[in-house]
PDB file of C-alpha atoms and ligand atoms in Angstrom:
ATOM      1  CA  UNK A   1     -11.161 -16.729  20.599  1.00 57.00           C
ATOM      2  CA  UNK A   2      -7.639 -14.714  21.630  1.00 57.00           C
ATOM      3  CA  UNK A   3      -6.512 -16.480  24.696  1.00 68.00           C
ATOM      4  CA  UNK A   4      -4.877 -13.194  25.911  1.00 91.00           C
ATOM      5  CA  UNK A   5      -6.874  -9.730  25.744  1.00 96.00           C
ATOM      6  CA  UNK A   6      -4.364  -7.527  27.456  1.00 97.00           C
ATOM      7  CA  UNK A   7      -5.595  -4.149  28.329  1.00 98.00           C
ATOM      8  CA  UNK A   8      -3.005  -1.370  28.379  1.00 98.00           C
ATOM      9  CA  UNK A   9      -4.044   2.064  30.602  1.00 98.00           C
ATOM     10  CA  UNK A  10      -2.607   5.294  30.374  1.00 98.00           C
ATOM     11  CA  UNK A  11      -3.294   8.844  31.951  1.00 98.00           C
ATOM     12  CA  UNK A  12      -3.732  10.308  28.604  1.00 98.00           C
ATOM     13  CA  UNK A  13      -3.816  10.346  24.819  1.00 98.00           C
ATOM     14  CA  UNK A  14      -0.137  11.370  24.770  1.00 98.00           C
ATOM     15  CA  UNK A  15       1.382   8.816  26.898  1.00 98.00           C
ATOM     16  CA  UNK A  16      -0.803   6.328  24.677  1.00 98.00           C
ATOM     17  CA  UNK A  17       0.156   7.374  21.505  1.00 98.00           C
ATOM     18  CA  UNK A  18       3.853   7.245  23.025  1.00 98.00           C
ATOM     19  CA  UNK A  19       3.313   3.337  23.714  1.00 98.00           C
ATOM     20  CA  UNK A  20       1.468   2.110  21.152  1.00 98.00           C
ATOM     21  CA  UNK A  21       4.041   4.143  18.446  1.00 98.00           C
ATOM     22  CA  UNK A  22       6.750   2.310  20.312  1.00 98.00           C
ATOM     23  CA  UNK A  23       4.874  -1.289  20.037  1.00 98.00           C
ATOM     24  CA  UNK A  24       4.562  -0.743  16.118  1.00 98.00           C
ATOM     25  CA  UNK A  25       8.000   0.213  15.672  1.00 98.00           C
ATOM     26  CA  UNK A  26       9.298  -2.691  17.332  1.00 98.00           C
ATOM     27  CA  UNK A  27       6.784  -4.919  15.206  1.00 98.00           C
ATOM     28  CA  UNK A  28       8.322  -3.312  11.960  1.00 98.00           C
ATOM     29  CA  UNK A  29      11.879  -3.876  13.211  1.00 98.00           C
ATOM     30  CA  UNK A  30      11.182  -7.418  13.975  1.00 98.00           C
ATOM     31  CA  UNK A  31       9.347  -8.071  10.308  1.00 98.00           C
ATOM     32  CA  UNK A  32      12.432  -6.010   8.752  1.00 98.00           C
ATOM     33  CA  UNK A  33      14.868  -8.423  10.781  1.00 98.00           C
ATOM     34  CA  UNK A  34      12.809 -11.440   9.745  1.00 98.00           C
ATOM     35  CA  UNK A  35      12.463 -10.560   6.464  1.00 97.00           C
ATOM     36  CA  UNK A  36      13.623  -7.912   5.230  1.00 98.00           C
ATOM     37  CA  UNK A  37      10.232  -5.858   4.445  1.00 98.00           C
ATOM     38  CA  UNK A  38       7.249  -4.793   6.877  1.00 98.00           C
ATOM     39  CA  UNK A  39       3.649  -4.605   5.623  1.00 98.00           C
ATOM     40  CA  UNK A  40       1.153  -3.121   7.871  1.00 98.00           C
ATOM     41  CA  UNK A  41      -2.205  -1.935   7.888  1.00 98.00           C
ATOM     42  CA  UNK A  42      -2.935   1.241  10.025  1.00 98.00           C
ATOM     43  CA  UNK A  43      -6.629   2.451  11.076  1.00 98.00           C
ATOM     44  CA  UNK A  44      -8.450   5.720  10.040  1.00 97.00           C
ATOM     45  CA  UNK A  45     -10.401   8.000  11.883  1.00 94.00           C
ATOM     46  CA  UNK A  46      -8.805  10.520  14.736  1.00 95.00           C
ATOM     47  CA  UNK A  47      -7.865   8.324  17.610  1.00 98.00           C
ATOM     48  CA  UNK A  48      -4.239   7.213  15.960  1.00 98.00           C
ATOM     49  CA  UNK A  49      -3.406  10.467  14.743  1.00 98.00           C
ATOM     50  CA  UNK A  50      -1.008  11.656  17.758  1.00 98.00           C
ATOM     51  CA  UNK A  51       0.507   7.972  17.402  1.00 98.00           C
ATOM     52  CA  UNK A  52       1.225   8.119  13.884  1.00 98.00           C
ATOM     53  CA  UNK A  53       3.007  11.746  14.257  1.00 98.00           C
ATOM     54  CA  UNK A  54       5.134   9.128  17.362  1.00 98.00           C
ATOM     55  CA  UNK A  55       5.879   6.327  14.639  1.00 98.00           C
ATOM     56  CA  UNK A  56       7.015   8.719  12.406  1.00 98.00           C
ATOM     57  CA  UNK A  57       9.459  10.719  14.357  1.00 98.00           C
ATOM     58  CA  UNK A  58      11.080   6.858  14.762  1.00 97.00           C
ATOM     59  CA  UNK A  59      14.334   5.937  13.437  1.00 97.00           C
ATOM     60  CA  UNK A  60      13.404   2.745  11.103  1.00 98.00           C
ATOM     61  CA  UNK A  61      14.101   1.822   7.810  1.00 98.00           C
ATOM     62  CA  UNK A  62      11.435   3.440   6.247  1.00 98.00           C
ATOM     63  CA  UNK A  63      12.291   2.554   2.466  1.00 98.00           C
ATOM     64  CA  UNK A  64      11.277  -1.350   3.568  1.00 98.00           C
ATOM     65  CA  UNK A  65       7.866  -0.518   5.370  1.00 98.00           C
ATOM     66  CA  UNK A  66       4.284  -0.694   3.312  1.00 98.00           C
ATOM     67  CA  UNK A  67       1.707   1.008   4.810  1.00 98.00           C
ATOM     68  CA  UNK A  68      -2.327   0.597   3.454  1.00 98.00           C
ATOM     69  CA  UNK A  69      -5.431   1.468   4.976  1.00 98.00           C
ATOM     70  CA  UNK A  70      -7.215  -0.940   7.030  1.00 98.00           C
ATOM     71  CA  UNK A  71      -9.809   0.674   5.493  1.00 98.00           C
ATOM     72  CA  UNK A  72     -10.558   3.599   3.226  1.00 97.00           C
ATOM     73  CA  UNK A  73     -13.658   5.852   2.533  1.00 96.00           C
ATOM     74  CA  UNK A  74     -14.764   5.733  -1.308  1.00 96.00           C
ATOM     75  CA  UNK A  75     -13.416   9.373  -1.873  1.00 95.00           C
ATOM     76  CA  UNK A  76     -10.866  11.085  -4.180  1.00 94.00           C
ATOM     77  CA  UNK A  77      -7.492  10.906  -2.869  1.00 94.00           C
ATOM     78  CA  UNK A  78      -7.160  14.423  -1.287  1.00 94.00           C
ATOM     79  CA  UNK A  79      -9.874  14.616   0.238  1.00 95.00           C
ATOM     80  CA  UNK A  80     -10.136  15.432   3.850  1.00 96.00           C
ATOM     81  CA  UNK A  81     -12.438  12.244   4.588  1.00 96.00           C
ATOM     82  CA  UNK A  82      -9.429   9.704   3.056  1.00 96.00           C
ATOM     83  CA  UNK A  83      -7.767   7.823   5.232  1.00 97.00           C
ATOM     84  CA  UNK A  84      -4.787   7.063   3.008  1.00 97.00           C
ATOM     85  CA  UNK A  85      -4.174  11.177   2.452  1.00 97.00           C
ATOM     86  CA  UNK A  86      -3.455  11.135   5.887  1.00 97.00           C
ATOM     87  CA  UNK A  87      -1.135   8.441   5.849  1.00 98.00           C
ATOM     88  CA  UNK A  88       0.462   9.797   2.932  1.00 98.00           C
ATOM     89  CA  UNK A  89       1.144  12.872   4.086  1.00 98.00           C
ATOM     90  CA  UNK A  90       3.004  11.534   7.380  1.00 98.00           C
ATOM     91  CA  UNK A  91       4.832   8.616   6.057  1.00 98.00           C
ATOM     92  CA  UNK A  92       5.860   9.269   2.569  1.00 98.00           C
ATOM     93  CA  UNK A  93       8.158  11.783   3.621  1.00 98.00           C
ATOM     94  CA  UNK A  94       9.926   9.293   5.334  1.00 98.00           C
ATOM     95  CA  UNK A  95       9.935   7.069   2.864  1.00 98.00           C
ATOM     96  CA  UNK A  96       7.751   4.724   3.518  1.00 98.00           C
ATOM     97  CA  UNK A  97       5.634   3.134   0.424  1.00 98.00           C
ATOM     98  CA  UNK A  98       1.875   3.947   1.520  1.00 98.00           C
ATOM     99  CA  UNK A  99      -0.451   2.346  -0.931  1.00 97.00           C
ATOM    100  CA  UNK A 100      -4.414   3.620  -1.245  1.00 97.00           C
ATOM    101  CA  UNK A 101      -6.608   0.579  -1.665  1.00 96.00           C
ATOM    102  CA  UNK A 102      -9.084   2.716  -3.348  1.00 94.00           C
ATOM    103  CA  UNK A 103      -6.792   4.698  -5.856  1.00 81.00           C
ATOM    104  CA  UNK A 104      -9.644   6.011  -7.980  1.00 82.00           C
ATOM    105  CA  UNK A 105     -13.111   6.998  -6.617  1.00 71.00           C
ATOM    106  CA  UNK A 106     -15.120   3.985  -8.170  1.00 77.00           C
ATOM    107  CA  UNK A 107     -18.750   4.751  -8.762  1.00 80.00           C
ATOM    108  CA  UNK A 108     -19.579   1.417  -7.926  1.00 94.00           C
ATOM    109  CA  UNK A 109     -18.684   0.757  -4.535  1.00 96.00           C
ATOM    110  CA  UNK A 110     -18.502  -2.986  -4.875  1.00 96.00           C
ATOM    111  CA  UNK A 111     -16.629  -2.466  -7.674  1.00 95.00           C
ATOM    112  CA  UNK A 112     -13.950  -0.418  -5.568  1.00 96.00           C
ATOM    113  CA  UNK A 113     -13.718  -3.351  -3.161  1.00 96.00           C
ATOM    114  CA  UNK A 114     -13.269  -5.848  -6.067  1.00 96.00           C
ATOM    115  CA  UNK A 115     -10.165  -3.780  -7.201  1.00 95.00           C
ATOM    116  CA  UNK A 116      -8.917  -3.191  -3.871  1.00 96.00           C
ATOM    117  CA  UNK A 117      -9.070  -7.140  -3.283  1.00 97.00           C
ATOM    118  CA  UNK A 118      -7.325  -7.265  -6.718  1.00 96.00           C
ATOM    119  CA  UNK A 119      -4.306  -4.873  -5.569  1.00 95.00           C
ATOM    120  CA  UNK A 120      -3.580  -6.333  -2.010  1.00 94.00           C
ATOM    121  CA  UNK A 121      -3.088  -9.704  -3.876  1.00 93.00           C
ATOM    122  CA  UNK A 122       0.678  -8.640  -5.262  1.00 93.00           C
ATOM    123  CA  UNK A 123       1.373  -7.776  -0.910  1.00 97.00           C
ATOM    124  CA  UNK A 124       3.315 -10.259   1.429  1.00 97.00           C
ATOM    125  CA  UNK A 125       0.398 -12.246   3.803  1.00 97.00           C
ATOM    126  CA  UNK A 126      -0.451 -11.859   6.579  1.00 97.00           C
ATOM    127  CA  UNK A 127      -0.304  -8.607   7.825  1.00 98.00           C
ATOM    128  CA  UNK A 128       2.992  -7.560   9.972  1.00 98.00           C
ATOM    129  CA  UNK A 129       0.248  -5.764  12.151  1.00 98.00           C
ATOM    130  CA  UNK A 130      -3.189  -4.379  11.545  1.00 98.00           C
ATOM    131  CA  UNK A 131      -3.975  -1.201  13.848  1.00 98.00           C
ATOM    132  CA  UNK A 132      -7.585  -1.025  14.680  1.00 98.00           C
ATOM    133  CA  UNK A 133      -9.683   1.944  16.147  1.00 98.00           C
ATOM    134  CA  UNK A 134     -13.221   0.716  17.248  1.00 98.00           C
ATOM    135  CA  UNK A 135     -16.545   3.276  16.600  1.00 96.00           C
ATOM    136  CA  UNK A 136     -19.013   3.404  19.819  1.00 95.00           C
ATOM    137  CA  UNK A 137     -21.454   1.167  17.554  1.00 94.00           C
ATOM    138  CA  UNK A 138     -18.921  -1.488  18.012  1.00 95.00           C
ATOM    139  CA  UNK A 139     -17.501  -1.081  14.307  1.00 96.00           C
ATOM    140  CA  UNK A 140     -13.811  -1.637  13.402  1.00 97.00           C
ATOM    141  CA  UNK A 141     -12.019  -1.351  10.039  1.00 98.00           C
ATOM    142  CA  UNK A 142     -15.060  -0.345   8.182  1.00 97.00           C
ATOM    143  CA  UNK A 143     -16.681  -3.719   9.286  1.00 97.00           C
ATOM    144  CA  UNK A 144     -20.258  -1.722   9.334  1.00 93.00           C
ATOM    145  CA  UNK A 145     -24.170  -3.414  10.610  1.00 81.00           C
ATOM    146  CA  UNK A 146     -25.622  -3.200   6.605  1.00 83.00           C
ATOM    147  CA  UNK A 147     -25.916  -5.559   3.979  1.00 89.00           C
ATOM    148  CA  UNK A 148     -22.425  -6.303   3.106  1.00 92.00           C
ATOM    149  CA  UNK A 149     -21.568  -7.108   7.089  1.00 91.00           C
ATOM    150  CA  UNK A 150     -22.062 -10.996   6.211  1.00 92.00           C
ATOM    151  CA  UNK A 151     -19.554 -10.389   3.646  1.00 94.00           C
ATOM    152  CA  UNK A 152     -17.140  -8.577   5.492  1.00 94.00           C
ATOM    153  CA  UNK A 153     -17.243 -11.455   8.283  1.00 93.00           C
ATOM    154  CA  UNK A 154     -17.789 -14.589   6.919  1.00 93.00           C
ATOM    155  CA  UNK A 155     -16.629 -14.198   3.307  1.00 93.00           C
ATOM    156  CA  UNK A 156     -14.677 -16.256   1.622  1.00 92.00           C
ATOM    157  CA  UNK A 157     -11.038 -17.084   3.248  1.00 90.00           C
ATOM    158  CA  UNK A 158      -9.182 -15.556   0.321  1.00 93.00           C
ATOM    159  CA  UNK A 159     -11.318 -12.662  -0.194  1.00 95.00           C
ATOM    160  CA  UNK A 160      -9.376  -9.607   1.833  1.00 97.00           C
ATOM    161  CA  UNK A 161     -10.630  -6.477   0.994  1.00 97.00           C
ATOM    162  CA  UNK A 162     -14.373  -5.352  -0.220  1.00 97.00           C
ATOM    163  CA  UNK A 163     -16.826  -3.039  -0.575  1.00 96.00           C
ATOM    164  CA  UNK A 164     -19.455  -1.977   2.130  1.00 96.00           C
ATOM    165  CA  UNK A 165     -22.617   0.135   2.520  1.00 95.00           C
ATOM    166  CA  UNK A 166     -22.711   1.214   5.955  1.00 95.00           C
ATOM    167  CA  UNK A 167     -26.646   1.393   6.958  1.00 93.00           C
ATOM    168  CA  UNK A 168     -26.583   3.458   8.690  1.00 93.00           C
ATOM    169  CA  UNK A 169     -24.412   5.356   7.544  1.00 94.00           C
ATOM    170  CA  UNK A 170     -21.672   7.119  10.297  1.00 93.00           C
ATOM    171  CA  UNK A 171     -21.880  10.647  10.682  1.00 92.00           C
ATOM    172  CA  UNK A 172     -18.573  11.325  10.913  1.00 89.00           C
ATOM    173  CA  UNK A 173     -17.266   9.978   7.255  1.00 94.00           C
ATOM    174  CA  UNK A 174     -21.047   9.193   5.210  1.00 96.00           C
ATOM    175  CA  UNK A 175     -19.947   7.589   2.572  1.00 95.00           C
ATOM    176  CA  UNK A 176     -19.345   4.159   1.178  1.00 96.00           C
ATOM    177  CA  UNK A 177     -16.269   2.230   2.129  1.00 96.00           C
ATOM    178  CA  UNK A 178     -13.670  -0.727   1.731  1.00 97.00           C
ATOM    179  CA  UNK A 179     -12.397  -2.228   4.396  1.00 98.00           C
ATOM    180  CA  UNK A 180     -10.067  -5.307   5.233  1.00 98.00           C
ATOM    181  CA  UNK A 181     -12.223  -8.754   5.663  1.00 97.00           C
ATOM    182  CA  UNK A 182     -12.632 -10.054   9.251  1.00 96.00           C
ATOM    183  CA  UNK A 183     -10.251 -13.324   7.674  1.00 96.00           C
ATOM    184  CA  UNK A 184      -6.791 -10.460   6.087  1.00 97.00           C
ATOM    185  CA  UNK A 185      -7.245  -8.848   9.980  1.00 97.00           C
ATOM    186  CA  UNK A 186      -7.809 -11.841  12.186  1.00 96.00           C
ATOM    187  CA  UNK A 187      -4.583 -13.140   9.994  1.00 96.00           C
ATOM    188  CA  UNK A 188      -2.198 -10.613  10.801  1.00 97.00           C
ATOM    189  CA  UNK A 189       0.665 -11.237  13.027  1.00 97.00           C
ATOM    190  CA  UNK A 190       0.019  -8.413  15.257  1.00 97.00           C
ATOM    191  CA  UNK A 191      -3.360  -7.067  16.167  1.00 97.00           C
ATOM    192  CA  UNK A 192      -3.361  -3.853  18.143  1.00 98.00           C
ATOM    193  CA  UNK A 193      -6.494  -1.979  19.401  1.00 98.00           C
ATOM    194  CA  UNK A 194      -6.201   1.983  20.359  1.00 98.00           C
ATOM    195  CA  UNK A 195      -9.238   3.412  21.932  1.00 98.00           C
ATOM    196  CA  UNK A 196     -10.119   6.534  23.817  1.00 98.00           C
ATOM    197  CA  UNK A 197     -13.256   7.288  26.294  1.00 98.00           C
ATOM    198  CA  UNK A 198     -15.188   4.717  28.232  1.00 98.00           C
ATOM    199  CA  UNK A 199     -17.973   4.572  25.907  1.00 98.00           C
ATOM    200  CA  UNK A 200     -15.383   2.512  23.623  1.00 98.00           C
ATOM    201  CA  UNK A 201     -14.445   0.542  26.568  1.00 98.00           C
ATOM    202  CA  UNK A 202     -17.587  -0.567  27.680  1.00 98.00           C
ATOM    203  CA  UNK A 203     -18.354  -1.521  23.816  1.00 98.00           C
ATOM    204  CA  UNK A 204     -15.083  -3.657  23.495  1.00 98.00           C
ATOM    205  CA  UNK A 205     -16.024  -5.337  27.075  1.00 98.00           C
ATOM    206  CA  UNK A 206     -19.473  -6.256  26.156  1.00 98.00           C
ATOM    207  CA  UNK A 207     -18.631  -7.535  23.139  1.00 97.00           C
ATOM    208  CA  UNK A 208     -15.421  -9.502  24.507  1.00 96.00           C
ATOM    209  CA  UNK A 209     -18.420 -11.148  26.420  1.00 96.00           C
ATOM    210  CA  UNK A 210     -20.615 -11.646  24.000  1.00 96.00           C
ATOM    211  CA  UNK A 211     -18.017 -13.985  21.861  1.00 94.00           C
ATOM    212  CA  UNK A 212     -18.761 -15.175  18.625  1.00 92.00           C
ATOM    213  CA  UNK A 213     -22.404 -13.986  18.284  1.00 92.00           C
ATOM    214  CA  UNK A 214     -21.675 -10.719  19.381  1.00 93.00           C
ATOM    215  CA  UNK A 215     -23.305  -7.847  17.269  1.00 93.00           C
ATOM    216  CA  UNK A 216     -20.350  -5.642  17.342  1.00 94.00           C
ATOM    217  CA  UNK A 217     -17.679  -6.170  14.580  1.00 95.00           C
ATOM    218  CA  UNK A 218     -15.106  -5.790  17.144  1.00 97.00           C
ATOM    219  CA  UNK A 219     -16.095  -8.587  18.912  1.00 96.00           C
ATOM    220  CA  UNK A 220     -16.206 -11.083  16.007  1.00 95.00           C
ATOM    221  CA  UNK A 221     -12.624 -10.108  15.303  1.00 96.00           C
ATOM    222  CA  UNK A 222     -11.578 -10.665  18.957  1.00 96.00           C
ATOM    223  CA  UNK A 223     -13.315 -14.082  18.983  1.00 95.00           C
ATOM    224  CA  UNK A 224     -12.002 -15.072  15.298  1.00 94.00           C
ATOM    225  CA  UNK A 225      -8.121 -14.467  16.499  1.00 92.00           C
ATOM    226  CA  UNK A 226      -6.048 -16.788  17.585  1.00 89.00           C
ATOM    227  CA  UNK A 227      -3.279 -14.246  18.606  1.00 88.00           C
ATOM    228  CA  UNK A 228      -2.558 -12.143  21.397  1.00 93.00           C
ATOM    229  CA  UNK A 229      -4.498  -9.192  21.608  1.00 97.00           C
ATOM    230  CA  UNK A 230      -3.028  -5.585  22.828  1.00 97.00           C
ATOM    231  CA  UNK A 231      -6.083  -2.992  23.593  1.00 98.00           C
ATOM    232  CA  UNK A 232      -4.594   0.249  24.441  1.00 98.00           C
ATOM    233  CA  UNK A 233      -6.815   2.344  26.061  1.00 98.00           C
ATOM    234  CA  UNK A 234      -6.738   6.017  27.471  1.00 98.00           C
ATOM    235  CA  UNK A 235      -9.637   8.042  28.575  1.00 98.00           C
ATOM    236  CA  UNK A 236     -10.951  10.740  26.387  1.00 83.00           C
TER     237      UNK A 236
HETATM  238  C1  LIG B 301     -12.385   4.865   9.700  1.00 88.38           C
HETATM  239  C2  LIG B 301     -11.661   4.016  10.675  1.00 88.38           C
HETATM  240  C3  LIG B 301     -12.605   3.543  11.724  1.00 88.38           C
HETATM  241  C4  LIG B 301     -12.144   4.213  12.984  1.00 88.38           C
HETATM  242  C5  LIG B 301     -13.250   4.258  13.993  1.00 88.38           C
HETATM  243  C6  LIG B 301     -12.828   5.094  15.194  1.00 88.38           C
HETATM  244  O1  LIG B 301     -12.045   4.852   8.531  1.00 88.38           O
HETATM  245  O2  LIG B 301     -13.265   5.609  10.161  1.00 88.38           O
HETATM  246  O3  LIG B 301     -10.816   3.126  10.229  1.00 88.38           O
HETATM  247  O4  LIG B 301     -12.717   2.173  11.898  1.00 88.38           O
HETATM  248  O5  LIG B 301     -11.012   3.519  13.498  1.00 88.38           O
HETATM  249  O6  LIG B 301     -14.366   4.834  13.376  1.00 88.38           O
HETATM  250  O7  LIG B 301     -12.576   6.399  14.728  1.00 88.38           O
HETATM  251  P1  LIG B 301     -12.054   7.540  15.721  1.00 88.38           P
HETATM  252  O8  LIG B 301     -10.684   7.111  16.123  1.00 88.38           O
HETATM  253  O9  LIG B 301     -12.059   8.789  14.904  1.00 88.38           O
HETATM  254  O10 LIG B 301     -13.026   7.551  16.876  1.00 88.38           O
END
């Protein structure tokens, strides 16, 4: 269980995205000064958008920063629903090296999260920082209720990325996924949370509760890490 669960307020979206862009830049400066490289995994979905647009306009040395999905929808590349477009299209131009985890639509969605596993092998572990948005069912990454969720959480150690059915499946991206394993986030150096709206809140609060046996994804990854734990939050 994370002995510290720090919440972190702000008026709005804007001053959010303001902090939270300003918490992963100094985690990339720190892993560049350590190190010499940054690897970091950033979350889909809409919430991180205005802080990504932030971390770009950031003066860091882009050319040793490696940027994946913490998940990815089992899409083309291009298409609207991939999360790694999106990244892409903000980061490469700075330089950055943004990698898709899913670089060809597999048919076979277990499959896809076999090769994905397979390509994250050649990156430097743990995780700099994984970014994590949380759905109002509780899911993070694509850590989804279905019948790869015992996978996703208590897989083996070494496994980091796979495949998942979401059942059901979300409304807002229906489609099969891979996502990081409970073990490659939990791992990571830096674990930041960036939610909007009190539905999210209350979800992350229950589940903070709830421990170990909660239902929600997000709560098995806040009682699986050891670290310090920043939730940013802002209402909607
Ligand atoms: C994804 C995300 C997912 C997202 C939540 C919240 O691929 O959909 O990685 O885990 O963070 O669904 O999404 P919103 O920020 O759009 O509410």
């Amino acid at each position: 269980m994370s002995e510290e669960i720090e919440w972190w307020e702000y008026d709005d979206r804007s001053e959010m995205a303001a902090a939270v862009a300003g918490d992963i830049g100094f985690i990339i400066e720190s892993a560049i000064d350590a190190r010499g490289a940054a690897v970091i995994a950033l979350a889909g979905g809409s919430t991180p958008v205005p802080i990504y647009e932030k971390l770009a306009a950031s003066k860091l040395d882009w050319k040793r920063v490696t940027i994946i999905p913490g998940d990815e929808r089992i899409v083309p590349l291009g298409d609207p629903l991939s999360n790694v477009t999106h990244l892409a299209k903000t980061f490469l131009p700075k330089g950055a090296r943004v990698l898709p985890i899913v670089p060809n639509a597999a048919a076979d969605y277990k499959v896809a999260g076999r090769s994905a596993d397979a390509l994250m092998q050649d990156l430097h572990w743990p995780l700099d920082l994984c970014l994590l948005g949380v759905g109002t069912d509780g899911h993070t990454a694509s850590i989804f209720p279905g019948p790869d969720h015992d996978e996703a959480v208590n897989g083996p150690k070494e496994r980091r990325a796979l495949g998942v059915m979401p059942d059901p499946m979300p409304i807002e991206a229906p489609v099969p996924r891979v996502t990081l394993s409970l073990t490659a986030i939990t791992g990571a150096k830096s674990l930041v949370i960036a939610v909007t709206g009190q539905d999210k809140r209350t979800v992350i609060e229950t589940a903070i509760k709830q421990g170990i046996s909660s239902p929600y994804p997000i709560g098995r990854v806040l009682a699986r890490t050891e670290l310090p734990v920043d939730i940013h939050w802002a209402p909607a």
